[in-house]
Coordinates of C-alpha atoms and ligand atoms in Angstrom, one line a residue:
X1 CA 36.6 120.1 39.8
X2 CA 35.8 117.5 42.3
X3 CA 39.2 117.2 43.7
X4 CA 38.3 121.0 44.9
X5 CA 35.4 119.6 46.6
X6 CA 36.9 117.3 48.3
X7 CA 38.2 120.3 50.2
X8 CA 35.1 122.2 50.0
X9 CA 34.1 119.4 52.3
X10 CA 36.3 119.6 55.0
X11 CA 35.9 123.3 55.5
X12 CA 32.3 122.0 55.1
X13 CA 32.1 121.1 58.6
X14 CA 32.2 123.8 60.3
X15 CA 29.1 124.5 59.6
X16 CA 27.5 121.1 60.2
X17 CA 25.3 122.0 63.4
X18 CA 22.1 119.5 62.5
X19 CA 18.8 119.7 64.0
X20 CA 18.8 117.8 66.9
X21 CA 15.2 118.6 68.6
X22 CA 15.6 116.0 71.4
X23 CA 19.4 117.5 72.3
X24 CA 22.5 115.6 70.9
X25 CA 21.5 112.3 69.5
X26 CA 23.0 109.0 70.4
X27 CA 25.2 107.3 67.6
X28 CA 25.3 104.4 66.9
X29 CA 27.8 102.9 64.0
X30 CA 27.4 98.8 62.5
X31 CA 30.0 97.3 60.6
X32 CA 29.3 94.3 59.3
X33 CA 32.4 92.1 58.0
X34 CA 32.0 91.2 54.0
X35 CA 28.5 92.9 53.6
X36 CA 28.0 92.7 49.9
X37 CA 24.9 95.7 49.4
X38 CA 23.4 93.4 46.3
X39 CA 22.9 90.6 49.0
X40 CA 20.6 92.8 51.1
X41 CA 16.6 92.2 50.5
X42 CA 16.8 96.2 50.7
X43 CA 19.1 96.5 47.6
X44 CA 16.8 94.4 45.7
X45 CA 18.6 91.1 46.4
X46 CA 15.6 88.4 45.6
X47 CA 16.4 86.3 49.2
X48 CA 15.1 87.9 52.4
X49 CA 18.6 87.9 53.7
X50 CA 17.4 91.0 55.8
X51 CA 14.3 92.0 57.1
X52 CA 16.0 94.1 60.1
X53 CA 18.2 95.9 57.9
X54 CA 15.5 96.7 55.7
X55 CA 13.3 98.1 58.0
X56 CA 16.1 100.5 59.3
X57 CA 15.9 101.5 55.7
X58 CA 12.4 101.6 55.6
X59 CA 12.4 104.1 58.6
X60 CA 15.3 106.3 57.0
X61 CA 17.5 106.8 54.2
X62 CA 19.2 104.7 52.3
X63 CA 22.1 105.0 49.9
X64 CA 22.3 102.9 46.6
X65 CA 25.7 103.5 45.6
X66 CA 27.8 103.2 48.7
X67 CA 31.9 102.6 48.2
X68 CA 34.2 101.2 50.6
X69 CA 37.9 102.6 51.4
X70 CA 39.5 99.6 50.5
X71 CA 39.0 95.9 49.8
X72 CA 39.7 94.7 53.7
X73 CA 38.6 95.2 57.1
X74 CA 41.8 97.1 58.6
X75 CA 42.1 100.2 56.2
X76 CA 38.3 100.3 55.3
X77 CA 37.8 100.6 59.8
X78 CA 40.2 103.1 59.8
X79 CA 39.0 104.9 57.0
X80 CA 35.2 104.7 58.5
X81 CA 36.3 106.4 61.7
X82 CA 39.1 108.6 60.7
X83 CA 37.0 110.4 57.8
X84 CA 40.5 110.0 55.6
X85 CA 41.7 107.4 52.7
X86 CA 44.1 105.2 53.1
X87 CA 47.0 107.3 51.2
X88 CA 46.4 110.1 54.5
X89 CA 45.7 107.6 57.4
X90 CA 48.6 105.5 55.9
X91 CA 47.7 101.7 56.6
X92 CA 47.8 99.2 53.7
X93 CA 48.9 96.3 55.7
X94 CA 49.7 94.3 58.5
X95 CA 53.4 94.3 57.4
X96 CA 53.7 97.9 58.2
X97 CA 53.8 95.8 61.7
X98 CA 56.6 93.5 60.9
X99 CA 59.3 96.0 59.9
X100 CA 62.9 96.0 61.6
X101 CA 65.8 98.2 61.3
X102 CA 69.5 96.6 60.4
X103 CA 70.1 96.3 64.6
X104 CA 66.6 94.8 64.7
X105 CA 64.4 98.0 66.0
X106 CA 60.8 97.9 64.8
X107 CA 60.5 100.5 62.4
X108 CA 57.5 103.2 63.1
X109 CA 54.0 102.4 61.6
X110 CA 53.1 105.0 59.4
X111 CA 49.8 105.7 60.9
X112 CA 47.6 109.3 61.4
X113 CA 44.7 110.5 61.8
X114 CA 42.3 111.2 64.0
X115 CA 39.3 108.9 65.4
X116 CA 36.1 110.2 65.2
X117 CA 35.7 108.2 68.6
X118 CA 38.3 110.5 70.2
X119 CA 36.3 113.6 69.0
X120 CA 32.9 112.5 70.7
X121 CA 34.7 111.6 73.3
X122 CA 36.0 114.8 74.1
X123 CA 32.9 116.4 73.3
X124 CA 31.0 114.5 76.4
X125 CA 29.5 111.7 74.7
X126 CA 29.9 108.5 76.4
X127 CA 32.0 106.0 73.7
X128 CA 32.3 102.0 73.3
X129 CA 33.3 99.7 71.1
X130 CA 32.5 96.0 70.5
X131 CA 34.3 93.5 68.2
X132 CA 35.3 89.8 67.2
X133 CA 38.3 90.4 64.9
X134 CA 41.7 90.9 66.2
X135 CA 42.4 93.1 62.8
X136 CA 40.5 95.8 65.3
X137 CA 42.5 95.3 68.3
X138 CA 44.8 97.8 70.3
X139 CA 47.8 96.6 68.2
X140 CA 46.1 98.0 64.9
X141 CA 46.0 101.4 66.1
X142 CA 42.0 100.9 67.0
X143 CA 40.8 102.3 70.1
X144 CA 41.5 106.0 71.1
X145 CA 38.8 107.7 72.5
X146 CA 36.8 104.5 73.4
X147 CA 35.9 104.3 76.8
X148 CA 35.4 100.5 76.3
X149 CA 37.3 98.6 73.5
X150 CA 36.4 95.1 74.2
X151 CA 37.0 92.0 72.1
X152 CA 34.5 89.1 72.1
X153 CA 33.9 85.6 70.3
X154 CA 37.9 85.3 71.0
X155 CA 39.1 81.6 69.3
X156 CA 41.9 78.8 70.9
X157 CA 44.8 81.1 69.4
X158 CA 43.3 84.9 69.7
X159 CA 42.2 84.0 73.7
X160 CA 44.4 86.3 75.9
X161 CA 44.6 83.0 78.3
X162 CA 44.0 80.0 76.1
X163 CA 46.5 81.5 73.2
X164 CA 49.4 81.9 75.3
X165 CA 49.0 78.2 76.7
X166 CA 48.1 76.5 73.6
X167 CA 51.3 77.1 72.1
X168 CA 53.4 76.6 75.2
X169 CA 51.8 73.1 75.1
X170 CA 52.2 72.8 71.1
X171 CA 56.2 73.3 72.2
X172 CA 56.2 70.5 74.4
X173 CA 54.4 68.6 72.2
X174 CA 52.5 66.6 74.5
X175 CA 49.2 65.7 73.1
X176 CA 47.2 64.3 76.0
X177 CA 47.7 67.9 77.1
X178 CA 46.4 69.6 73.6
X179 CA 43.3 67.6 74.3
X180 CA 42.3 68.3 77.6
X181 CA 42.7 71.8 76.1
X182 CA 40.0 71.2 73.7
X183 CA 38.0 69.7 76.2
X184 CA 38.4 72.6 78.7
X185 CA 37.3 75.4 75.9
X186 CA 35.2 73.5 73.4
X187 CA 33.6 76.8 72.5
X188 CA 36.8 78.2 71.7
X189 CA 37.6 75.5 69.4
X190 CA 35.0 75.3 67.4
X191 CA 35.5 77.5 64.3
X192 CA 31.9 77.9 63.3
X193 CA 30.8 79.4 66.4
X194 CA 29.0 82.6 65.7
X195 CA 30.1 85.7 67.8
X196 CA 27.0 88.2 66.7
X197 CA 25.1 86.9 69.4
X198 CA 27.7 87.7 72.3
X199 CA 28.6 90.7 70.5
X200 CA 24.9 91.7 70.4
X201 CA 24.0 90.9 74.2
X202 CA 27.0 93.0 75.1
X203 CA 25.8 95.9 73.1
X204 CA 22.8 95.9 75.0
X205 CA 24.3 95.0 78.3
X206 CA 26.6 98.4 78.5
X207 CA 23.4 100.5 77.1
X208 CA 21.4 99.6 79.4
X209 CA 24.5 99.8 82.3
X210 CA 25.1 103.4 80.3
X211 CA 21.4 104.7 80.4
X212 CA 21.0 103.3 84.5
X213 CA 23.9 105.3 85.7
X214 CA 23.5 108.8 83.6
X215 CA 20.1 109.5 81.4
X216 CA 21.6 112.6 80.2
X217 CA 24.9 111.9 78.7
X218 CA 24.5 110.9 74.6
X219 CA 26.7 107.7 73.6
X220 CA 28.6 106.7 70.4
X221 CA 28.6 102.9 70.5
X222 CA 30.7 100.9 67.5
X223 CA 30.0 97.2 66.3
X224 CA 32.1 95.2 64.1
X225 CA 29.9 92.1 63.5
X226 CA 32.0 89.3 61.8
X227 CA 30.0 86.1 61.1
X228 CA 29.8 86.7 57.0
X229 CA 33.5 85.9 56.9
X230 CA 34.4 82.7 56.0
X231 CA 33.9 79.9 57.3
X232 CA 30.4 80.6 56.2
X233 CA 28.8 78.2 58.4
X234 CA 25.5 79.8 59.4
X235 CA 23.7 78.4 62.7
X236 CA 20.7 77.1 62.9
X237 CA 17.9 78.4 62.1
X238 CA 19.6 79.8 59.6
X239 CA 21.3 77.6 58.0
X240 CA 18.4 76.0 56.8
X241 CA 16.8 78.9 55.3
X242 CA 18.5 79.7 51.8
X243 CA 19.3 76.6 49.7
X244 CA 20.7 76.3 46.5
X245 CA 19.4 74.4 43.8
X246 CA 20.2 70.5 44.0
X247 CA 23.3 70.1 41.5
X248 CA 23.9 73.7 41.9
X249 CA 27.6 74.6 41.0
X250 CA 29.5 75.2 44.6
X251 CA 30.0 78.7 44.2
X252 CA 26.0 78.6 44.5
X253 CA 26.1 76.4 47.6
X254 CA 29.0 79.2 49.1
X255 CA 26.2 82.0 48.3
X256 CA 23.4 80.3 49.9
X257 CA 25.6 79.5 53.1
X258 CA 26.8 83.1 52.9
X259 CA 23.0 84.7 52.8
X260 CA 22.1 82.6 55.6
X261 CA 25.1 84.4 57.7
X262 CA 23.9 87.7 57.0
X263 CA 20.6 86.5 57.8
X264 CA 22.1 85.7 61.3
X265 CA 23.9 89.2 62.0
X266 CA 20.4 90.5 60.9
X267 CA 18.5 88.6 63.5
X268 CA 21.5 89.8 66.0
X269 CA 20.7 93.5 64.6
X270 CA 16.7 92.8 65.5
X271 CA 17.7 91.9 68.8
X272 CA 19.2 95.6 69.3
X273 CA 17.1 97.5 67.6
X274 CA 14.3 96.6 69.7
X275 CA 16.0 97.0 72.5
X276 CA 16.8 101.0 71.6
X277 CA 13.0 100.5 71.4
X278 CA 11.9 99.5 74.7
X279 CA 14.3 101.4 76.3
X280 CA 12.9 104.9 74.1
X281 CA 15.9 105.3 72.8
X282 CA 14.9 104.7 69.0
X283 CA 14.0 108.3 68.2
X284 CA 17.1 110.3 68.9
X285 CA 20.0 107.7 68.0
X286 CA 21.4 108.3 64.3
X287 CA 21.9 104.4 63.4
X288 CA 24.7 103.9 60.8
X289 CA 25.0 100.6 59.0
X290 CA 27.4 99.8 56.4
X291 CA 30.0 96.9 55.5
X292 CA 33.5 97.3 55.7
X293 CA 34.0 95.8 52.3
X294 CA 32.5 93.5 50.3
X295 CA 32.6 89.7 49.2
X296 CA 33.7 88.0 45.8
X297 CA 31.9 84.7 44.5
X298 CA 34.1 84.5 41.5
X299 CA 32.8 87.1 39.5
X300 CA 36.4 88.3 38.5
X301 CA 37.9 85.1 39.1
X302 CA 38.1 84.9 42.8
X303 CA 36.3 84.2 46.0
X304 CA 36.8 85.9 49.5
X305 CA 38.5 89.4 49.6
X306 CA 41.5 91.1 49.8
X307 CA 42.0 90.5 46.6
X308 CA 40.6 92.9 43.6
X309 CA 38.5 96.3 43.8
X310 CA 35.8 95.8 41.6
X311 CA 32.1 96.5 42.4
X312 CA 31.6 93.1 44.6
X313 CA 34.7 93.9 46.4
X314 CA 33.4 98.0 47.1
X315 CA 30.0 98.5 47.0
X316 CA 28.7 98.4 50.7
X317 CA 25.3 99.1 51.9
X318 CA 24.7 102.4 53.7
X319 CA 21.5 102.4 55.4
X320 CA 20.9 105.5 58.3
X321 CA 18.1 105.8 60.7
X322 CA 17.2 108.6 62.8
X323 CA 13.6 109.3 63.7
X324 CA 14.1 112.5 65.1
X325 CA 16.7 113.9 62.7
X326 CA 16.1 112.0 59.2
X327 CA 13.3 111.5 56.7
X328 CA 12.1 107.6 56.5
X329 CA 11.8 105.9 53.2
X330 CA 14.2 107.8 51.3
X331 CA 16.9 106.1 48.6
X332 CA 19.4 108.6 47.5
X333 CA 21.1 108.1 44.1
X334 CA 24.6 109.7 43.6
X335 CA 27.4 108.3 45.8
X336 CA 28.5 108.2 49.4
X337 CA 31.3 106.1 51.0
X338 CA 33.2 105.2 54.2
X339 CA 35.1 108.1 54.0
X340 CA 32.0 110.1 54.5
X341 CA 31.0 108.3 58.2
X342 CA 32.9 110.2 60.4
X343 CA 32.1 113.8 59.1
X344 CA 28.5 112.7 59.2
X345 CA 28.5 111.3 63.1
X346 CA 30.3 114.9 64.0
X347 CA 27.8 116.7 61.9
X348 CA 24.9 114.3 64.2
X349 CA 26.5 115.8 67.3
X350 CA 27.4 119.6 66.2
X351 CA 30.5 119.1 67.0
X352 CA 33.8 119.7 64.5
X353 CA 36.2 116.4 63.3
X354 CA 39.7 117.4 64.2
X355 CA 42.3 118.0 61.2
X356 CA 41.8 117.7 58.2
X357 CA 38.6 115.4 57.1
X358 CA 38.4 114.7 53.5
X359 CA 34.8 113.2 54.0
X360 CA 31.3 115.2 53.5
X361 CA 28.6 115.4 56.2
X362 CA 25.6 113.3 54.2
X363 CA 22.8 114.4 56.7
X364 CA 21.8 117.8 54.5
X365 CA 22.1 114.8 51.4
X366 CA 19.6 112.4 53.3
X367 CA 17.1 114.8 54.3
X368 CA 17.3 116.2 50.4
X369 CA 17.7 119.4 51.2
X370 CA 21.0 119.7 48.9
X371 CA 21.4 117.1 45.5
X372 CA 24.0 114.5 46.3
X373 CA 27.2 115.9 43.7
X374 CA 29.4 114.0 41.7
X375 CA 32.6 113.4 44.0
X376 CA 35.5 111.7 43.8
X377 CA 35.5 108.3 45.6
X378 CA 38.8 106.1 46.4
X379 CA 39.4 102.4 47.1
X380 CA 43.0 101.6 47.5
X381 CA 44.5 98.4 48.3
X382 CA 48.1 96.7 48.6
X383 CA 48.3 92.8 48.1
X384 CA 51.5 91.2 48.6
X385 CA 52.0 88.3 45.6
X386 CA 55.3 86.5 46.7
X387 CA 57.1 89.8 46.1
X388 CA 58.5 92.4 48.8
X389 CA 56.9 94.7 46.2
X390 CA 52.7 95.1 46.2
X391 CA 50.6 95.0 43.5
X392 CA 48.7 98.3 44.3
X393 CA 45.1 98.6 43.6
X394 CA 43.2 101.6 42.9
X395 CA 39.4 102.8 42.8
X396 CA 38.4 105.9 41.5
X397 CA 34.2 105.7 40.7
X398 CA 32.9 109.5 40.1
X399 CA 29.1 109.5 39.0
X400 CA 28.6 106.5 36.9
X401 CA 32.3 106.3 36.1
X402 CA 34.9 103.8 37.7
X403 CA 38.0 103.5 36.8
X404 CA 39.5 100.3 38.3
X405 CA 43.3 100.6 38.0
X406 CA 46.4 98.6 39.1
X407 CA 50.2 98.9 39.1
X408 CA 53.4 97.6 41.0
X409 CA 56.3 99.3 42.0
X410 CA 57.0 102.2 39.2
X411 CA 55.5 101.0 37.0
X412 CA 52.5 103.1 34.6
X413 CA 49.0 102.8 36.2
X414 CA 46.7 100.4 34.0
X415 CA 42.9 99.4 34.1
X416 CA 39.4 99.0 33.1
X417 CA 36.8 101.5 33.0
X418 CA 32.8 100.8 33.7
X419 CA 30.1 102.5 33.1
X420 CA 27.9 102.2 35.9
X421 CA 24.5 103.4 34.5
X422 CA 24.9 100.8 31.7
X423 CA 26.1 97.9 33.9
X424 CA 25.2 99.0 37.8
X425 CA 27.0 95.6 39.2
X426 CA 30.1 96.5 37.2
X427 CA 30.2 92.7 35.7
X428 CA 32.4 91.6 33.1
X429 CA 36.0 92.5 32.1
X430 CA 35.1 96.5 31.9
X431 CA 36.4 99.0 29.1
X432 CA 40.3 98.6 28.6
X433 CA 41.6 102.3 29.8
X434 CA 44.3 103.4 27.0
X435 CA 46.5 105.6 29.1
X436 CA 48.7 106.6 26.6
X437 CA 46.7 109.3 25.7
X438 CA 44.0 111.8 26.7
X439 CA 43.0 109.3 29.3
X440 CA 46.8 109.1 30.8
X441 CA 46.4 112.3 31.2
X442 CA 43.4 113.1 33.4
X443 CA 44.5 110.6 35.4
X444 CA 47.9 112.4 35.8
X445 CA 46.0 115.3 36.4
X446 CA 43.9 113.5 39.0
X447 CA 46.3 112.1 40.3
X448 CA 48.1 115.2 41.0
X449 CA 45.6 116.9 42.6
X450 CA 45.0 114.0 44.9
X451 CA 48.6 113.7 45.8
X452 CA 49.0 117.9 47.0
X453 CA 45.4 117.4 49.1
X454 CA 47.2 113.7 50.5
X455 CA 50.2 115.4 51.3
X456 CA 49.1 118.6 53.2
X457 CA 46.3 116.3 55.2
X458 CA 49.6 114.1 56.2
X459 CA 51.8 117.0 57.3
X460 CA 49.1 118.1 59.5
X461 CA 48.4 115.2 61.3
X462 CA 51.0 114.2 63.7
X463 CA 51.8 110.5 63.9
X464 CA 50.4 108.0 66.1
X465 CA 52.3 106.4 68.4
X466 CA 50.1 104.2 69.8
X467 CA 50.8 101.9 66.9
X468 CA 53.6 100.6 67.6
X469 CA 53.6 97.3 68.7
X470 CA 54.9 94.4 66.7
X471 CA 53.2 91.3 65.8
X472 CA 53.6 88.2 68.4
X473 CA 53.8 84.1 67.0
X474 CA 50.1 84.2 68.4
X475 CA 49.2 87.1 66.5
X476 CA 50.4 85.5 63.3
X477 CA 48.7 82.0 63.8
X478 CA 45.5 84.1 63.5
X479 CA 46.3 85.7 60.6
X480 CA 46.5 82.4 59.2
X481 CA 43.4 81.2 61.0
X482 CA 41.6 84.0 59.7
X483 CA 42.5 82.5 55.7
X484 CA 45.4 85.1 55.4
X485 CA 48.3 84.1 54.1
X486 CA 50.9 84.7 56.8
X487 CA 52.9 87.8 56.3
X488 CA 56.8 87.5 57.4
X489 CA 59.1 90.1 59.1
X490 CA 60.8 92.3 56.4
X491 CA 64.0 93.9 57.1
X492 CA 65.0 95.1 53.7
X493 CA 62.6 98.3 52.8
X494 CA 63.0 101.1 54.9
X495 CA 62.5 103.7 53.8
X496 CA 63.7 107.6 55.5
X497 CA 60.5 109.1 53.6
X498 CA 57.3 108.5 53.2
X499 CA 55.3 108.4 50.4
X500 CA 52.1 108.0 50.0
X501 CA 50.1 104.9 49.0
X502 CA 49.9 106.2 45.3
X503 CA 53.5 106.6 45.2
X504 CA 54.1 103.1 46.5
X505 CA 54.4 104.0 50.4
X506 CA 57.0 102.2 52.1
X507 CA 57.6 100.0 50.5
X508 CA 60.3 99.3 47.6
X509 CA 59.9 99.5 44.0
X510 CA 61.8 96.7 43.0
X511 CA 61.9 92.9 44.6
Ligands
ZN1 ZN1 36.5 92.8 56.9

């Protein structure tokens, strides 16, 4: 039974001690924001969105089926670097945030785990994080165990200066004041600028600062790269580079604009890689590289994210290099996932994830020395529809099976099945499930077994309190800025248990 593996894979870490002939490797983890796997030149996309990319895969192992935790960037990060799905770590969205007793009192955020970051951490490695989104700031619950968290490419509303005094002057209204603003921070302004570069050069900057002051001391550094979300509004050279047809429809023209981003974040990418290079660090740092969801161009009906789970929203690329550690030119069938990320950094560094980790450790996978087994993979996601009461999404994908399922409130789970061997992209309406039957019942069964494994990992993870905080005006604005739509403070859904996502979590059953 998979579910049982799922556990098998915990205790599985314990004895994760990998080769490491050079002493502990240096990690190094990339995120890139909406990275669709079928738009990479190394997934057999027919643009060369990314030759940097590729040749990571070229030098190490690649993994063709690879599943996101959910369907946006704050659950899907927390799953990457907790090792745990989003019913255990407990984050579904940012109203979790905006929650207020009847006298007003924030309401605790439901939120546990354990970052991988915090493990490393403790186990001597140096740690730092780089990112452009604010989803990934302190106030989300990112950041433990990070020597460095540090924001760049901030915007007008997300600048810890700028923000504050842009809407102090929006108050007043006075507009020869809003303009001088503009004029002051024309780089903040502009909504198209592209944040890989920064985020890149300061990559670099604090390796180099890291491998000056201690030459001994491994590092875990983190990069959340965030130019392939919209506004897809590549720079040049890059925007010139992929063009759709003249009279193309204007999802085409999105697609093109889109693979010239990720053609950007791959030049960024280039820039570090040969960097590790010249500084010989290339041979003993375990690269990770994976999306933290992917990107809809209306192949169920919508664009963006956030939205649905099917295969454009979930399947990510996961591409690892690690000279000294990892065969090159490997593709391994089967399936892998976010949820495996953490386990397999640990695993890098001999060291032990605290807690319960519901993710495997994919090196003995990559270097073939065991066959990649049919687990169980999850995607979950809440979306709010003008209701107090989620639709609730739900991903299960075991082998060539996913079952892509939906419900609200109490309501009976319904879906679509694919049959990924027959149709790898998972296009078209799927198979209608009929869970009145046989089929109802698995899932039951399934569903069961997932609920006991949730609930135990839950009680043994204490809550964090570092999530705490509640959203400011600011805070909200980028939301909004970001394409959100802008969630309100709710009052009227406590709840004095928990339960957990596939139960409906928090929040209430009926409007
Ligand atoms: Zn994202």
């Amino acid at each position: 039974m998979s579910l049982l593996l799922f556990v098998a894979l915990a205790a599985c870490l314990a004895c994760g001690k990998s080769k490491t002939p050079h002493g502990r490797p240096n990690l190094l983890l990339v995120s890139v924001d909406c990275l669709r796997a079928d738009h990479l030149s190394c997934y057999g996309y027919a643009r060369e969105t990314s030759p940097a990319i590729d040749q990571l895969a070229r030098e190490g192992v690649r993994f063709e089926h690879a599943f996101s935790a959910s369907g946006w960037t704050v659950p899907s990060h927390l799953s990457m670097l907790t090792g745990l799905p989003m019913s255990v770590h407990g984050i579904d969205d940012e109203r979790l945030w905006m929650r207020y007793d009847e006298e007003g009192h924030q309401l605790p955020v439901p939120m546990r785990g354990t970052f991988v970051s915090e493990v490393l951490h403790e186990a001597g490695y140096a740690t730092a994080g780089f990112f452009t989104a604010g989803w990934l700031g302190t106030k989300y619950g990112f950041g433990p165990g990070f020597d460095t968290w540090e924001r760049l490419g901030y915007r007008f509303y997300s600048h810890p200066v700028v923000g504050p005094l842009y809407e102090k002057i929006k108050a007043t209204g006075d507009v020869a004041q809003l303009k001088q603003l503009r004029e002051t921070y024309p780089e903040l302004f502009d909504a198209h600028r592209p944040s890989t570069p920064e985020t890149v050069d300061r990559a670099i900057q604090w390796v180099e600062q890291h491998e000056r002051a201690d030459a001994g001391q491994p590092f875990f550094l983190f990069m959340h790269l965030f130019d392939a979300h919209e506004p897809y509004a590549p720079p040049p050279p890059f925007d010139q580079l992929f063009q759709a047809a003249p009279g193309a429809k204007d999802i085409e023209v999105k697609k093109a604009a889109y693979d010239g981003e990720i053609r950007g974040v791959d030049a960024g990418l280039a820039r570090l890689f040969a960097r590790l290079e010249t500084l010989g660090l290339a041979e003993n740092t375990l690269i990770v590289l994976t999306g933290d969801h992917g990107e809809e161009f209306e192949e169920h009906g919508f664009g963006s994210h956030r939205i649905h789970l099917f295969c454009e929203n979930i399947h990510v690329p996961l591409v690892m290099r690690w000279p000294a550690g990892l065969p090159a030119g490997r593709a391994i069938g089967g399936n892998a996932g976010h949820i495996d990320i953490a386990a397999t950094l640990c695993a890098a560094a001999g060291v032990k994830m605290k807690g319960p980790v519901l993710g495997t450790d994919l090196l003995p996978i990559a270097r073939g020395e065991v066959e990649n087994s049919a687990r169980l993979y999850l995607s979950s996601l809440s979306l709010f529809l003008n209701s107090t009461v989620p639709q609730r999404y739900l991903t299960l994908i075991r082998g060539d099976e996913m079952r892509v399922l939906n419900t609200q409130g109490t309501a009976p789970w319904a879906g679509v099945r694919f049959d990924l061997a027959q149709n790898p992209s998972g296009s078209g309406p799927g198979i209608p499930l009929d869970l009145g039957g046989p089929e109802g019942e698995r899932l039951q069964r399934e569903l069961a077994e997932l609920r006991k494994l949730f609930l135990a990992a839950r009680a043994a993870l204490p809550a964090r309190g570092e999530a705490a905080q509640s959203l400011s005006p600011s805070d909200l604005e980028e939301i909004k800025a970001t394409g959100y739509a802008g969630a309100e403070a709710t009052t009227a859904n406590a709840r004095a248990s928990e339960r957990l996502f596939l139960d409906g979590g928090v929040w209430p059953d009926k409007p």
